[in-house]
XYZ file of C-alpha atoms in Angstrom:
123
model
C 97.550 124.502 102.456
C 99.634 123.490 99.365
C 102.260 121.141 100.115
C 105.059 120.448 97.547
C 104.534 117.261 95.056
C 107.966 116.485 95.005
C 109.173 112.777 95.994
C 111.468 112.092 98.552
C 112.833 108.518 99.326
C 110.601 106.975 96.876
C 107.548 108.108 98.955
C 105.211 110.658 96.884
C 104.140 113.755 99.039
C 100.772 115.381 99.212
C 100.481 117.926 96.654
C 97.134 119.609 98.749
C 96.070 118.390 102.310
C 93.090 119.548 103.946
C 93.682 121.279 107.602
C 92.253 118.613 109.245
C 94.167 116.011 107.209
C 91.034 114.121 105.952
C 91.353 114.971 102.100
C 94.514 114.687 100.390
C 95.262 115.097 96.595
C 98.324 113.595 94.933
C 99.632 114.826 91.285
C 101.031 112.418 89.015
C 100.509 109.445 86.957
C 97.782 107.563 89.147
C 100.198 104.146 88.906
C 103.271 106.143 90.388
C 101.759 107.667 93.037
C 99.672 104.644 93.924
C 102.686 102.195 94.196
C 104.459 104.794 96.748
C 101.503 104.721 98.777
C 101.562 102.467 102.014
C 98.815 99.565 102.073
C 95.041 99.691 103.763
C 94.865 103.550 104.072
C 92.193 104.757 102.521
C 88.384 104.624 103.000
C 87.279 105.298 99.832
C 88.750 105.397 96.198
C 86.990 108.124 93.641
C 87.988 107.768 90.140
C 87.199 109.282 86.885
C 89.436 107.510 84.002
C 89.423 107.649 80.650
C 86.358 105.682 79.449
C 87.824 104.005 76.351
C 85.620 105.213 73.732
C 88.238 106.755 71.573
C 86.135 110.128 72.044
C 87.158 112.394 68.809
C 90.642 110.020 68.519
C 91.855 111.762 71.718
C 94.900 109.958 72.883
C 93.818 111.021 76.436
C 90.751 108.781 76.030
C 93.125 105.531 74.685
C 95.899 105.605 77.229
C 96.411 101.812 76.780
C 97.522 102.701 73.250
C 100.374 105.179 74.569
C 103.046 101.801 74.244
C 103.049 98.784 73.159
C 99.424 98.290 72.816
C 99.200 100.922 69.906
C 99.866 98.292 67.376
C 96.514 96.169 68.466
C 93.758 98.356 67.286
C 90.672 100.122 67.785
C 89.422 99.309 71.410
C 86.390 98.270 69.894
C 88.042 95.458 68.041
C 89.898 94.191 71.079
C 88.069 95.814 74.275
C 90.287 93.643 76.363
C 93.503 96.381 76.095
C 91.096 98.442 78.346
C 90.313 95.753 80.716
C 93.729 94.872 80.964
C 94.792 98.700 81.082
C 92.209 99.143 84.151
C 93.297 95.824 85.804
C 96.482 97.284 86.849
C 95.203 100.513 88.061
C 92.506 98.167 90.196
C 95.237 96.052 91.333
C 96.611 99.031 93.088
C 93.450 100.740 94.452
C 93.030 97.273 96.189
C 96.369 97.308 97.602
C 95.755 100.998 99.182
C 92.051 100.658 99.994
C 91.635 99.595 103.521
C 89.293 96.364 103.639
C 85.691 97.153 103.022
C 86.240 100.373 101.453
C 84.344 101.656 98.807
C 85.492 102.325 95.177
C 83.848 104.637 93.230
C 84.736 104.831 89.526
C 83.186 106.607 86.490
C 82.681 104.756 83.174
C 81.458 105.137 79.072
C 78.311 102.892 78.595
C 80.037 100.600 76.290
C 83.074 99.664 78.442
C 81.848 100.164 82.082
C 81.634 96.167 81.928
C 85.278 96.069 81.201
C 86.338 98.076 84.121
C 83.757 96.066 86.572
C 85.876 92.905 85.514
C 89.173 94.347 85.994
C 88.201 95.171 89.548
C 86.901 92.015 90.329
C 89.991 90.362 88.613
C 92.027 92.491 90.749
C 90.385 91.182 93.779
């Protein structure tokens, strides 16, 4: 059952929701979407973010470079850029997840520990 993905009154609308209402898909930049969601509403969050391996020099695998961070060099030279980038997302995941919720996130072998530290630092 498709639903509009437009935002109304600074509240994001689901793109799709299951008939029982237990599964919801939102479309948009994950930070923008999560910032508009209410706190403590999810039992689990599953994500497969960019791994930060700069796969084939593709921009989608180095989103922290899209802005000011672009002048700071390759993630292998400064892996904290990836950690800082993921920290912002982990902070929002922690805000919208219920206490005791599960967060399952996939990561690459060279950078998963940076993602783990970002989640820990975000609480």
